[in-house]
Every structure is written in structure tokens, then in C-alpha cells.
Short mmCIF file of C-alpha atoms and ligand atoms in Angstrom, two decimals:
data_model
loop_
_atom_site.label_atom_id
_atom_site.label_comp_id
_atom_site.label_asym_id
_atom_site.label_seq_id
_atom_site.Cartn_x
_atom_site.Cartn_y
_atom_site.Cartn_z
CA MET W 1295 27.88 -117.37 -329.45
CA TYR W 1296 24.52 -114.70 -330.59
CA PHE W 1297 23.91 -112.80 -327.08
CA PRO W 1298 20.43 -113.71 -327.00
CA PHE W 1299 21.97 -117.35 -326.67
CA LYS W 1300 24.04 -116.02 -323.92
CA LEU W 1301 21.27 -114.47 -321.93
CA PHE W 1302 19.04 -117.57 -322.63
CA LYS W 1303 21.95 -119.73 -321.11
CA SER W 1304 22.90 -117.22 -318.53
CA ILE W 1305 19.27 -117.00 -317.20
CA PHE W 1306 19.38 -120.66 -317.60
CA TYR W 1307 22.18 -121.82 -314.90
CA THR W 1308 20.65 -118.66 -312.89
CA LEU W 1309 17.16 -120.50 -313.34
CA LEU W 1310 19.17 -124.09 -312.49
CA LEU W 1311 20.79 -122.93 -309.63
CA ILE W 1312 17.73 -121.58 -307.98
CA ASN W 1313 16.42 -125.04 -309.00
CA SER W 1314 18.94 -127.18 -307.48
CA ILE W 1315 17.55 -125.31 -304.19
CA LEU W 1316 13.74 -125.79 -305.12
CA CYS W 1317 13.01 -128.44 -307.34
CA TYR W 1318 15.41 -131.43 -306.81
CA VAL W 1319 15.83 -134.12 -309.40
CA PRO W 1320 17.26 -136.92 -307.86
CA PRO W 1321 18.63 -139.92 -310.80
CA LYS W 1322 17.27 -142.95 -309.81
CA ARG W 1323 18.57 -145.35 -307.74
CA PHE W 1324 18.85 -148.46 -306.23
CA LEU W 1325 21.39 -150.21 -303.36
CA HIS W 1326 21.00 -147.11 -301.62
CA ASN W 1327 19.93 -146.14 -298.04
CA SER W 1328 17.67 -144.55 -296.50
CA VAL W 1329 17.17 -142.99 -293.23
CA ILE W 1330 14.36 -140.96 -291.34
CA ILE W 1331 16.12 -137.84 -289.01
CA ASN W 1332 13.67 -135.09 -287.68
CA ASP W 1333 11.06 -136.11 -289.56
CA GLN W 1334 13.28 -135.61 -292.90
CA LEU W 1335 13.15 -138.87 -295.50
CA LEU W 1336 17.39 -138.82 -296.15
CA ILE W 1337 18.57 -140.44 -299.13
CA LEU W 1338 22.35 -141.87 -299.04
CA GLY W 1339 24.27 -143.23 -301.96
CA GLY W 1340 22.84 -145.96 -304.26
CA TYR W 1341 23.66 -146.86 -307.57
CA THR W 1342 22.35 -144.94 -310.59
CA ASN W 1343 22.54 -145.83 -313.92
CA THR W 1344 24.81 -142.72 -314.82
CA THR W 1345 28.57 -142.42 -315.78
CA ASP W 1346 29.08 -139.38 -313.39
CA TYR W 1347 29.31 -140.59 -309.43
CA GLU W 1348 26.74 -138.92 -307.77
CA PHE W 1349 27.70 -137.58 -304.54
CA GLU W 1350 24.72 -135.47 -303.37
CA LEU W 1351 22.56 -136.08 -300.30
CA PHE W 1352 18.49 -134.99 -300.32
CA PHE W 1353 15.68 -135.57 -298.95
CA LEU W 1354 11.88 -135.24 -298.48
CA ASN W 1355 10.37 -133.22 -296.10
CA LEU W 1356 7.69 -135.80 -294.02
CA LEU W 1357 5.69 -132.14 -292.46
CA LYS W 1358 4.31 -131.28 -295.99
CA PRO W 1359 1.62 -133.31 -297.24
CA PHE W 1360 2.41 -134.47 -301.47
CA ASP W 1361 1.66 -137.36 -303.48
CA ILE W 1362 3.59 -139.15 -305.00
CA TYR W 1363 4.07 -137.68 -308.26
CA ASN W 1364 4.35 -134.93 -306.84
CA LEU W 1365 7.46 -134.72 -304.77
CA THR W 1366 9.09 -131.71 -303.60
CA TRP W 1367 12.78 -133.19 -303.01
CA THR W 1368 15.48 -131.12 -301.49
CA LEU W 1369 18.95 -131.27 -301.67
CA ILE W 1370 21.29 -130.31 -299.33
CA GLU W 1371 23.71 -127.90 -300.71
CA ASP W 1372 27.50 -129.01 -300.29
CA LYS W 1373 26.54 -131.04 -297.60
CA GLY W 1374 26.79 -134.12 -300.32
CA LEU W 1375 28.73 -137.71 -299.37
CA PRO W 1376 32.41 -137.94 -298.68
CA VAL W 1377 32.18 -141.07 -300.79
CA TYR W 1378 30.18 -143.08 -303.47
CA THR W 1379 28.70 -145.80 -301.50
CA TRP W 1380 26.32 -148.74 -302.97
CA ARG W 1381 24.69 -151.94 -300.83
CA SER W 1382 26.35 -150.33 -297.19
CA THR W 1383 24.08 -150.11 -294.11
CA SER W 1384 22.86 -146.70 -292.76
CA VAL W 1385 21.99 -146.78 -288.82
CA LEU W 1386 20.65 -143.75 -286.83
CA SER W 1387 21.90 -142.98 -283.50
CA LEU W 1388 20.10 -143.35 -280.22
CA ASP W 1389 20.08 -139.35 -279.41
CA ASN W 1390 19.12 -138.84 -283.48
CA SER W 1391 21.25 -136.34 -283.71
CA THR W 1392 24.10 -139.10 -286.00
CA ILE W 1393 24.06 -141.31 -289.72
CA TYR W 1394 26.57 -144.01 -289.33
CA LEU W 1395 26.90 -145.29 -292.54
CA ILE W 1396 29.15 -148.49 -292.91
CA GLY W 1397 30.12 -150.93 -295.79
CA GLY W 1398 29.52 -151.31 -298.91
CA PHE W 1399 31.03 -150.67 -302.55
CA MET W 1400 33.11 -147.34 -301.45
CA ILE W 1401 34.39 -145.36 -304.62
CA ASN W 1402 36.35 -142.62 -303.88
CA LYS W 1403 35.18 -139.38 -304.58
CA ASN W 1404 39.06 -137.86 -306.15
CA THR W 1405 40.16 -140.27 -307.92
CA LEU W 1406 37.35 -142.52 -308.21
CA GLU W 1407 38.66 -146.09 -307.48
CA TYR W 1408 37.83 -148.65 -305.11
CA ASP W 1409 38.81 -146.84 -301.28
CA TYR W 1410 38.02 -148.61 -298.41
CA SER W 1411 40.18 -146.99 -296.44
CA ASN W 1412 37.38 -145.45 -294.30
CA LEU W 1413 34.56 -148.40 -293.93
CA VAL W 1414 32.80 -146.59 -291.21
CA TYR W 1415 31.56 -142.47 -292.28
CA THR W 1416 29.32 -140.31 -289.41
CA TYR W 1417 26.79 -137.48 -290.48
CA ASP W 1418 26.61 -135.04 -287.97
CA TYR W 1419 22.77 -133.39 -288.34
CA SER W 1420 22.60 -130.79 -286.67
CA THR W 1421 26.24 -129.19 -288.42
CA SER W 1422 25.73 -131.49 -291.36
CA LYS W 1423 29.13 -132.61 -291.25
CA TRP W 1424 30.53 -135.75 -292.79
CA SER W 1425 33.77 -137.33 -290.12
CA THR W 1426 35.32 -140.75 -290.37
CA PRO W 1427 35.77 -141.59 -286.54
CA VAL W 1428 38.58 -143.90 -286.27
CA PRO W 1429 37.99 -147.07 -284.09
CA ASP W 1430 39.25 -146.32 -280.44
CA GLU W 1431 39.69 -149.98 -280.33
CA GLY W 1432 38.47 -153.50 -283.11
CA THR W 1433 38.99 -153.37 -286.61
CA VAL W 1434 36.05 -152.48 -289.27
CA PRO W 1435 35.72 -155.51 -291.85
CA PRO W 1436 35.05 -154.54 -295.67
CA ARG W 1437 31.86 -155.89 -296.33
CA GLN W 1438 28.56 -154.84 -298.51
CA ASP W 1439 24.87 -156.45 -298.54
CA ILE W 1440 24.77 -156.35 -294.63
CA LYS W 1441 21.80 -154.66 -292.63
CA GLY W 1442 22.75 -152.95 -289.09
CA VAL W 1443 20.49 -152.27 -285.95
CA ILE W 1444 21.12 -150.56 -282.84
CA ASP W 1445 19.85 -151.37 -279.97
CA ASN W 1446 18.84 -149.03 -277.01
CA SER W 1447 22.19 -148.66 -275.60
CA GLY W 1448 23.74 -147.39 -278.46
CA ILE W 1449 25.14 -150.64 -280.07
CA ILE W 1450 25.02 -151.21 -283.62
CA TYR W 1451 24.65 -154.80 -284.53
CA ILE W 1452 25.99 -156.07 -288.28
CA PHE W 1453 25.68 -160.00 -289.11
CA GLY W 1454 27.71 -161.56 -291.77
CA GLY W 1455 27.80 -159.97 -294.97
CA PHE W 1456 29.28 -160.20 -298.45
CA ASN W 1457 33.17 -159.24 -299.27
CA ALA W 1458 33.66 -159.05 -303.14
CA THR W 1459 36.85 -159.35 -304.64
CA ASN W 1460 37.20 -159.91 -308.34
CA LEU W 1461 33.76 -161.01 -309.13
CA LEU W 1462 33.92 -164.02 -306.84
CA GLY W 1463 33.03 -163.21 -302.99
CA ASN W 1464 32.70 -164.74 -299.64
CA ILE W 1465 30.07 -164.75 -297.42
CA TYR W 1466 30.09 -164.53 -293.72
CA ASN W 1467 28.04 -165.16 -290.33
CA ASP W 1468 30.17 -163.03 -287.94
CA MET W 1469 28.43 -160.60 -285.78
CA ASN W 1470 30.55 -157.55 -285.09
CA THR W 1471 29.50 -154.83 -282.81
CA LEU W 1472 29.82 -150.90 -282.99
CA ASN W 1473 29.58 -149.52 -279.28
CA THR W 1474 28.74 -145.81 -280.82
CA ALA W 1475 29.32 -144.56 -277.39
CA SER W 1476 32.86 -145.56 -277.43
CA ASP W 1477 33.24 -146.25 -280.96
CA THR W 1478 35.09 -149.23 -280.60
CA TRP W 1479 34.89 -152.42 -282.72
CA THR W 1480 33.64 -156.05 -281.71
CA THR W 1481 33.77 -159.53 -283.92
CA LEU W 1482 31.28 -160.84 -280.84
CA SER W 1483 33.07 -164.75 -280.40
CA ILE W 1484 29.66 -167.03 -280.93
CA SER W 1485 30.20 -170.52 -280.67
CA GLY W 1486 26.76 -172.45 -280.22
CA ASN W 1487 24.20 -172.64 -283.23
CA LEU W 1488 26.00 -170.24 -285.21
CA PRO W 1489 23.58 -169.59 -288.60
CA LEU W 1490 24.99 -170.23 -292.56
CA PRO W 1491 27.06 -167.38 -293.51
CA CYS W 1492 24.06 -164.89 -295.17
CA MET W 1493 23.92 -161.65 -296.72
CA GLU W 1494 21.30 -159.38 -297.92
CA TYR W 1495 18.68 -160.39 -295.39
CA THR W 1496 16.27 -158.10 -293.32
CA ALA W 1497 17.05 -157.27 -289.71
CA ASP W 1498 14.60 -156.05 -287.46
CA ILE W 1499 15.14 -155.46 -283.33
CA LEU W 1500 12.13 -156.00 -280.94
CA PRO W 1501 11.81 -154.09 -277.94
CA SER W 1502 12.88 -157.66 -276.35
CA GLY W 1503 16.13 -156.83 -277.81
CA THR W 1504 15.85 -159.85 -279.78
CA ILE W 1505 16.99 -159.11 -283.54
CA VAL W 1506 15.13 -160.65 -286.32
CA TYR W 1507 16.60 -161.42 -289.49
CA ILE W 1508 14.95 -162.63 -292.45
CA GLY W 1509 15.54 -164.00 -296.08
CA GLY W 1510 18.56 -163.30 -297.82
CA LEU W 1511 21.00 -165.84 -299.14
CA GLU W 1512 23.45 -167.75 -297.62
CA GLN W 1513 26.06 -170.78 -298.74
CA VAL W 1514 25.95 -174.64 -296.78
CA SER W 1515 29.26 -174.88 -297.30
CA ASP W 1516 32.69 -173.27 -298.86
CA ASP W 1517 32.38 -174.40 -301.97
CA ALA W 1518 28.84 -174.28 -302.52
CA ASN W 1519 26.33 -171.94 -304.30
CA PHE W 1520 24.77 -169.10 -302.65
CA THR W 1521 21.14 -169.99 -302.10
CA LEU W 1522 18.01 -168.39 -300.84
CA VAL W 1523 16.74 -168.94 -297.25
CA ASP W 1524 13.56 -170.16 -296.09
CA MET W 1525 11.13 -168.01 -295.47
CA LYS W 1526 10.19 -170.06 -292.92
CA LYS W 1527 13.34 -170.27 -291.17
CA ILE W 1528 13.81 -167.08 -288.98
CA LYS W 1529 17.17 -166.20 -287.44
CA LEU W 1530 16.99 -164.90 -283.67
CA PHE W 1531 20.05 -163.20 -282.27
CA ASP W 1532 19.71 -162.22 -278.47
CA THR W 1533 21.66 -158.93 -277.30
CA HIS W 1534 21.40 -159.71 -274.05
CA LYS W 1535 22.64 -163.24 -273.80
CA LEU W 1536 24.21 -162.77 -277.12
CA GLU W 1537 23.05 -166.48 -278.48
CA TRP W 1538 21.75 -167.45 -281.91
CA SER W 1539 19.17 -169.46 -282.04
CA GLN W 1540 16.23 -170.48 -285.30
CA MET W 1541 12.90 -170.92 -285.43
CA GLN W 1542 10.78 -173.01 -287.39
CA ILE W 1543 7.40 -170.94 -288.58
CA LYS W 1544 4.13 -171.84 -289.05
CA TYR W 1545 1.91 -169.62 -292.10
CA THR W 1546 -1.60 -168.36 -291.75
CA ILE W 1547 -2.73 -168.96 -294.97
CA THR W 1548 -5.48 -165.66 -294.65
CA GLN W 1549 -6.07 -165.62 -298.86
CA PRO W 1550 -7.92 -168.55 -300.67
CA ILE W 1551 -5.71 -171.30 -300.64
CA VAL W 1552 -3.47 -170.64 -304.33
CA THR W 1553 0.05 -172.02 -304.09
CA PHE W 1554 1.40 -168.56 -305.20
CA ASN W 1555 5.04 -170.29 -305.93
CA SER W 1556 3.45 -172.85 -308.87
CA LYS W 1557 7.41 -175.18 -309.14
CA ASP W 1558 6.23 -176.13 -304.63
CA ALA W 1559 3.72 -177.47 -304.61
CA THR W 1560 3.30 -178.37 -301.30
CA GLY W 1561 2.31 -174.41 -300.75
CA SER W 1562 4.98 -171.96 -300.16
CA TYR W 1563 3.31 -169.12 -299.53
CA ILE W 1564 5.94 -166.44 -298.86
CA ASP W 1565 8.38 -167.02 -301.72
CA PRO W 1566 12.25 -166.82 -300.42
CA ARG W 1567 13.93 -163.12 -301.19
CA TRP W 1568 16.79 -160.88 -301.04
CA TYR W 1569 17.29 -157.44 -302.19
CA PHE W 1570 13.74 -157.26 -300.09
CA SER W 1571 12.74 -154.66 -296.88
CA SER W 1572 11.24 -154.90 -293.84
CA VAL W 1573 9.88 -151.86 -290.97
CA LEU W 1574 8.86 -152.95 -287.92
CA THR W 1575 5.82 -151.73 -286.22
CA SER W 1576 4.96 -150.68 -283.30
CA ASP W 1577 2.82 -153.40 -282.84
CA GLY W 1578 5.14 -155.73 -283.53
CA ASN W 1579 4.41 -156.34 -287.31
CA ILE W 1580 7.36 -156.91 -289.86
CA ILE W 1581 6.28 -155.37 -293.01
CA ILE W 1582 7.86 -157.37 -295.80
CA LEU W 1583 7.92 -155.75 -299.10
CA GLY W 1584 9.71 -156.92 -302.88
CA GLY W 1585 13.11 -158.48 -303.28
CA ILE W 1586 14.40 -161.20 -306.34
CA SER W 1587 14.98 -164.46 -306.75
CA TYR W 1588 17.82 -167.10 -307.37
CA SER W 1589 18.45 -170.26 -308.43
CA ASN W 1590 21.42 -172.88 -309.84
CA GLY W 1591 24.50 -169.51 -308.22
CA SER W 1592 22.53 -166.77 -310.53
CA VAL W 1593 19.83 -164.00 -310.39
CA VAL W 1594 16.30 -165.02 -311.51
CA LEU W 1595 14.55 -161.87 -312.73
CA ASP W 1596 11.23 -163.45 -311.28
CA GLY W 1597 8.39 -161.35 -309.45
CA VAL W 1598 8.52 -163.11 -305.74
CA ARG W 1599 5.21 -163.49 -304.37
CA PRO W 1600 3.41 -162.28 -302.42
CA LYS W 1601 5.23 -158.52 -302.77
CA LEU W 1602 3.95 -157.71 -299.19
CA ALA W 1603 4.31 -160.03 -296.24
CA THR W 1604 3.72 -159.69 -292.32
CA LEU W 1605 4.90 -161.39 -289.52
CA ASP W 1606 3.73 -161.26 -286.86
CA THR W 1607 6.09 -161.53 -284.01
CA ASN W 1608 4.11 -161.57 -280.75
CA LYS W 1609 2.84 -165.04 -280.51
CA ASN W 1610 5.64 -167.49 -279.12
CA SER W 1611 6.27 -169.00 -283.19
CA PHE W 1612 6.01 -166.15 -284.93
CA VAL W 1613 2.78 -166.01 -288.10
CA TRP W 1614 3.42 -165.44 -291.46
CA SER W 1615 0.53 -163.40 -292.78
CA ILE W 1616 -0.51 -161.63 -296.49
CA PRO W 1617 -2.66 -158.74 -295.81
CA SER W 1618 -5.75 -158.68 -298.12
CA ASN W 1619 -5.94 -156.23 -300.73
CA SER W 1620 -2.01 -155.61 -299.97
CA GLU W 1621 -1.86 -156.19 -303.68
CA VAL W 1622 -3.85 -153.66 -304.87
CA GLY W 1623 -2.37 -150.65 -305.72
CA ALA W 1624 0.44 -152.27 -304.92
CA PRO W 1625 4.09 -151.10 -306.60
CA PRO W 1626 5.52 -153.25 -309.46
CA SER W 1627 7.35 -156.21 -308.25
CA ILE W 1628 10.46 -154.35 -306.77
CA TYR W 1629 14.17 -154.99 -305.47
CA GLY W 1630 17.15 -152.85 -304.43
CA HIS W 1631 14.71 -150.18 -302.97
CA THR W 1632 14.12 -149.41 -299.30
CA ALA W 1633 11.62 -148.75 -296.65
CA ASN W 1634 11.07 -146.26 -293.90
CA LEU W 1635 8.53 -146.78 -291.38
CA TYR W 1636 6.56 -143.04 -290.44
CA ASN W 1637 3.71 -143.36 -288.41
CA ASP W 1638 1.38 -144.78 -290.33
CA TYR W 1639 3.32 -145.26 -293.51
CA MET W 1640 5.71 -147.65 -294.70
CA ILE W 1641 7.30 -145.56 -297.27
CA ILE W 1642 9.13 -147.64 -300.31
CA THR W 1643 11.98 -145.64 -302.12
CA PHE W 1644 13.64 -145.90 -305.51
CA GLY W 1645 14.63 -149.47 -306.24
CA LYS W 1646 14.93 -151.34 -309.40
CA GLU W 1647 11.84 -152.47 -311.47
CA LEU W 1648 11.93 -156.65 -312.08
CA ASP W 1649 10.01 -156.63 -314.88
CA LEU W 1650 11.16 -154.11 -317.16
CA ASN W 1651 14.30 -153.33 -315.30
CA ASN W 1652 13.85 -150.05 -315.13
CA PHE W 1653 14.32 -148.17 -312.09
CA ALA W 1654 11.42 -147.94 -310.06
CA SER W 1655 9.39 -144.73 -309.52
CA GLN W 1656 10.71 -142.47 -306.75
CA VAL W 1657 8.23 -143.16 -303.84
CA TYR W 1658 5.13 -145.52 -302.58
CA PHE W 1659 3.11 -145.78 -299.73
CA TYR W 1660 1.99 -148.31 -297.84
CA ASN W 1661 -0.83 -147.60 -295.00
CA ILE W 1662 0.08 -150.26 -292.57
CA LYS W 1663 -3.05 -149.77 -290.35
CA SER W 1664 -5.29 -149.80 -293.31
CA ASN W 1665 -3.58 -151.81 -295.24
CA LYS W 1666 -3.99 -149.65 -298.17
CA TRP W 1667 -1.12 -148.89 -300.89
CA VAL W 1668 -2.04 -144.66 -301.28
CA SER W 1669 -0.99 -142.19 -303.36
CA THR W 1670 -1.19 -139.56 -301.41
CA PHE W 1671 0.46 -138.51 -298.11
CA SER W 1672 -0.78 -136.01 -295.08
CA PRO W 1673 1.67 -135.13 -292.41
CA PRO W 1674 0.60 -136.06 -288.45
CA ASP W 1675 -2.41 -134.18 -287.25
CA ASN W 1676 -0.40 -133.36 -284.74
CA LYS W 1677 2.33 -132.06 -286.40
CA THR W 1678 1.87 -128.87 -288.96
CA THR W 1679 4.13 -126.58 -291.10
CA THR W 1680 4.68 -123.18 -290.03
CA THR W 1681 2.77 -121.21 -291.68
CA ASN W 1682 3.72 -116.80 -291.45
CA ASN W 1683 2.06 -113.82 -290.97
CA PHE W 1684 2.14 -111.97 -293.95
CA PRO W 1685 -0.66 -110.24 -295.64
CA LYS W 1686 -3.08 -112.87 -297.26
CA ALA W 1687 -3.00 -110.96 -300.15
CA LEU W 1688 1.37 -110.76 -301.02
CA ALA W 1689 1.66 -114.43 -299.90
CA ILE W 1690 -0.27 -115.12 -302.68
CA GLY W 1691 1.59 -112.85 -305.04
CA LEU W 1692 4.64 -114.31 -304.10
CA GLY W 1693 3.43 -117.88 -304.33
CA THR W 1694 2.37 -117.81 -307.45
CA GLY W 1695 5.37 -116.36 -308.66
CA ILE W 1696 7.14 -118.51 -307.07
CA GLY W 1697 5.01 -121.13 -308.45
CA GLY W 1698 5.51 -119.80 -311.80
CA LEU W 1699 9.55 -119.54 -311.64
CA LEU W 1700 9.39 -123.34 -310.40
CA LEU W 1701 7.66 -124.22 -312.71
CA ILE W 1702 9.01 -122.63 -315.45
CA SER W 1703 13.20 -123.64 -314.25
CA CYS W 1704 11.53 -127.29 -313.58
CA THR W 1705 10.87 -128.35 -316.95
CA PHE W 1706 14.86 -126.29 -318.46
CA ILE W 1707 15.55 -128.27 -315.55
CA THR W 1708 13.68 -131.68 -317.08
CA ILE W 1709 15.42 -130.75 -320.73
CA PHE W 1710 18.93 -130.40 -319.36
CA ILE W 1711 18.31 -133.64 -317.84
CA VAL W 1712 17.32 -135.40 -320.20
CA ARG W 1713 20.24 -133.95 -322.61
CA ARG W 1714 22.90 -134.51 -320.31
CA ILE W 1715 21.53 -138.02 -319.77
CA ARG W 1716 20.61 -138.63 -323.73
CA GLN W 1717 24.59 -138.01 -323.75
CA ARG W 1718 26.17 -140.44 -321.52
CA SER W 1719 26.17 -144.67 -322.94
CA VAL W 1720 27.94 -146.05 -321.03
CA ILE W 1721 27.25 -148.34 -318.51
CA LEU W 1722 28.89 -149.08 -314.83
CA GLU W 1723 29.11 -152.34 -314.06
CA ILE W 1724 28.70 -153.38 -310.39
CA PRO W 1725 31.89 -155.67 -309.49
CA GLY W 1726 31.05 -158.57 -307.29
CA SER W 1727 27.79 -159.19 -308.86
CA ASN W 1728 25.58 -160.88 -311.03
CA LEU W 1729 22.38 -158.22 -311.24
C1 NAG T 1947 14.39 -139.70 -281.91
O1 NAG T 1947 13.20 -139.91 -283.09
C2 NAG T 1947 12.36 -140.98 -282.58
C3 NAG T 1947 11.39 -141.09 -284.11
O2 NAG T 1947 10.76 -139.55 -284.10
C4 NAG T 1947 11.60 -140.38 -281.40
O3 NAG T 1947 10.09 -141.15 -280.59
C5 NAG T 1947 12.33 -140.30 -280.34
O4 NAG T 1947 11.79 -139.43 -278.95
C6 NAG T 1947 14.17 -139.79 -280.75
N1 NAG T 1947 14.75 -139.90 -279.78
C7 NAG T 1947 15.56 -138.81 -279.31
C8 NAG T 1947 16.32 -139.42 -278.24
O5 NAG T 1947 15.49 -137.59 -279.51
C1 NAG T 1948 37.35 -157.51 -298.65
O1 NAG T 1948 38.40 -157.98 -297.51
C2 NAG T 1948 39.80 -157.77 -297.61
C3 NAG T 1948 40.61 -158.52 -296.77
O2 NAG T 1948 39.32 -158.29 -295.90
C4 NAG T 1948 39.98 -156.03 -298.48
O3 NAG T 1948 41.48 -155.77 -298.39
C5 NAG T 1948 39.03 -155.93 -299.56
O4 NAG T 1948 39.32 -154.33 -299.90
C6 NAG T 1948 37.38 -156.33 -299.33
N1 NAG T 1948 37.63 -156.02 -300.39
C7 NAG T 1948 35.94 -155.33 -300.17
C8 NAG T 1948 35.01 -154.95 -301.62
O5 NAG T 1948 35.21 -155.33 -299.62
C1 NAG T 1949 20.69 -147.51 -318.11
O1 NAG T 1949 21.18 -147.08 -319.33
C2 NAG T 1949 21.80 -146.83 -320.56
C3 NAG T 1949 22.18 -146.24 -321.63
O2 NAG T 1949 21.78 -145.24 -321.59
C4 NAG T 1949 20.51 -147.88 -320.64
O3 NAG T 1949 20.13 -148.61 -322.40
C5 NAG T 1949 19.99 -148.88 -319.83
O4 NAG T 1949 18.33 -149.36 -320.06
C6 NAG T 1949 19.36 -148.03 -318.29
N1 NAG T 1949 19.53 -149.11 -317.50
C7 NAG T 1949 18.51 -148.38 -316.58
C8 NAG T 1949 17.85 -149.73 -315.46
O5 NAG T 1949 17.90 -147.82 -316.90
#
């Protein structure tokens, strides 16, 4: 090897190292989890289109302004996930100290084989340490396609879900709880009003303690195909009484009378869907976004309409509506993304684009107050980034220096990644999935 090349290579690797800290470019993904902790949007797991499993843990700092085309992700060095996982759920503890990562497909980091020996992992934010808590009581059922929510006494509720074995699987309608204070698992014994087995729904817990389950796939009988849940039928779980109920709701027509779904002449304003997302706003609206359709036992690669809809939970009977302008500047039809609420923004991360079946862009922002898709984000006024007292000239000099270095290193890393991606050709299959 020529010396100049060696020199170039060592410079390149040094820059790469700097890069991994300053300018991390995360692989695109879907079926991941995202949690906001201490003003950082943390991304956990997900399915990437690479033969190497990705374990990196990284975040977006929400105390800095940015736009969706210029994102700076930060890699949490050496603190990757303990397991490769997708189609799992992540729940933040009440004191904002710990993330519970539960279920999903799990692959052992060392053997690269499926490994369900630990079904719950916890991440301690202050020490960046992962642990595998052993439940004091009860057993954790292995499940995929679930969504956990936590009530104000620290109990996580996980409804039903899927258990894939050799491309076939069962779906469930049981309610499992994890008491984060005592580390106990309980499968609640409920007999009345049981909903059908269901997966890939959304779940949001209202301040009253009622969990609202929307959409997903359900199974009417053991040998029946999975079918999409009607969006007019909402499942409610009362966490105080530990009781199920169902609500049949109405739409308000805020749009011109248009039947979104041409197949349904009676006017299906909100297409049923799975692999979609939801957030609950402080004024009691659940905003859903995206998702994918399903018919006759297989995934339908059709966009669901409308992309975005709002369920007002303040009324006695909840009401669906479609905010006007919510299609303006909206992301393409996506599924397998996540949504988090941060102040006035619903932040959408990753996912897959339906039309092209490509991985989606990294981030989209929807302002829930103005009901508009926006491309720039600014932190709330009361939260400012720390400024230093460097003399201005020095600061500018340093800034330019670091900026230049960043630019060079970003270029290098892009070249490096492009080359690496080109070398990868084997496509990983998702077991138990017909996606
Ligand atoms: C946890 O974080 C949320 C959102 O930032 C905040 O509203 C809440 O007060 C925090 N809870 C505790 C116990 O710090
Ligand atoms: C499905 O359930 C069985 C029995 O509990 C378990 O052994 C298996 O690991 C589960 N599979 C998945 C993919 O969760
Ligand atoms: C995944 O990678 C393969 C091979 O590189 C490519 O053909 C395919 O389009 C990629 N899929 C997505 C969703 O990016």
C-alpha cells in the first residue's frame, strides 16, 4: 500500500471516529421504538435493510432548533442496545429515569440467533446502563406488535399482540401488566366484554385512567383470517375497574363530502389501518397518522386515507374528524414509523414509504396547534441551549473550524456508507411477517 494512501486511510478513520460522535448518520429503519427522555428523542431498535444488525442507540436533541433536512443525530457511544429488536414496545417510567423495552422479535447480539431468554430490558438514563430485570412474580409472555402504556401508579398495560412461530402466529386478547414498582407481571383475569384478539393497534391512556385502543388487526375466530378493525369501533379499558368496554362512534364531516375509500360507498371516512401511530394531546385529542391496509389475509400496499385524523375524547361519545389542511405538506403514505408528542409538535420518525416501498425520511413535524406540517423546529422559549462565555472571535473561529471539519467528515462518512451499502446485497427476511 502506498504511503499516501495509508496516510489518507488513517486520516479517514480519525475523521470517522470524530464523525461517529459529531455527525452520526443513522441507518433508516421501520418497526422501531422512540421515547422522549430529558428533551432527547431516543430511537431504539427497528428493522434496517442491512445484513449487519444495528444495535446503535442514538438521539435527536430537542433543545436545539433544526429543520428536517439538516438533522444532527447523536450516537450514544458504546451504549448500544443489548439485543437487536423490532416490533417491540418501549415505555418510559413515571420518574423519567428508565425505559422499559418489552417484547418484539429479539436477536442475540453475539450469536445472531433468535433469543427470547429475556423479554424485558431496562435502560437507566442517568448511567446509560442496560439491565435485564427478572420479574419477582409472574411470567412475561413473548409477544410482538404490541403497544404498552403506563398509568399514574406505574403499572404498564400490554394488550394482546402476536406470537410468531414459523411464519404462522397467534394473536391474543389478554391484558398483561408489569408493575414497575414491584417488578411483578400479571395476566389479568377478565371475563366480561373481552375484545377480539388484536395486534398493531394504537394505545393511549387518558388522564381518567381509561386506555383507548384504536385500529390494528383482529381475528374473529381461531381459523379466520386476520381482518382490520373498524375505526368506528373503539376499545376502552378502564384501569381502575379493570374492565373492558367498546364504543361505537361517529364522524364529523369537516371536509367536503368525499368518500375517501371508493370501495365503501356508505362513506368510510377513516380507512381502517395497522402499523400506524398515535399521540394524545393535553387537550384530549388522539392524533393518528399513516399505516397500511390489509385484506383477505395479506398486506395491501395501498395508502390509507386520510393520512391524519383526530379523535376527540372529550365528548361522551368520541368523535373522529379530519383537520383541514392536514394533507398540505404531509409526508408520503408511511407505515411502521413512530410518533411522539413534544410541546406543540408531533414528531414522526423513520418508517417505510408505501408508494415506493422505500424507507421514509428521518423526521417529520406536525404542529398540533396550527394543524400544519412544518419543516423547521424550534425549542420552546423557556428552554434555551446553554451558551458559553468564550470571546466572540474565538467562538466564531472555533465554530468555523468545527463546521469545516464536520463538513469534510460528513462527506467522508457519506462516501464510506454508500460504499458499504453497495457491498451489501443479501436481504434479511422478517420471520412471521408477510410484509
Ligand atoms: C417527566 O417528564 C415529563 C415530560 O418532560 C414531565 O412533564 C414530568 O413532570 C416528568 N416527571 C418527573 C417525575 O420528573
Ligand atoms: C411464541 O410463544 C412460544 C411459547 O410461549 C415461545 O416459546 C416462542 O419463543 C414465541 N415466539 C416468539 C417469536 O415470540
Ligand atoms: C434493501 O436493499 C436491497 C438490496 O440492496 C434493495 O434492492 C432494496 O430496494 C432495499 N429496500 C429498501 C426498502 O430500501
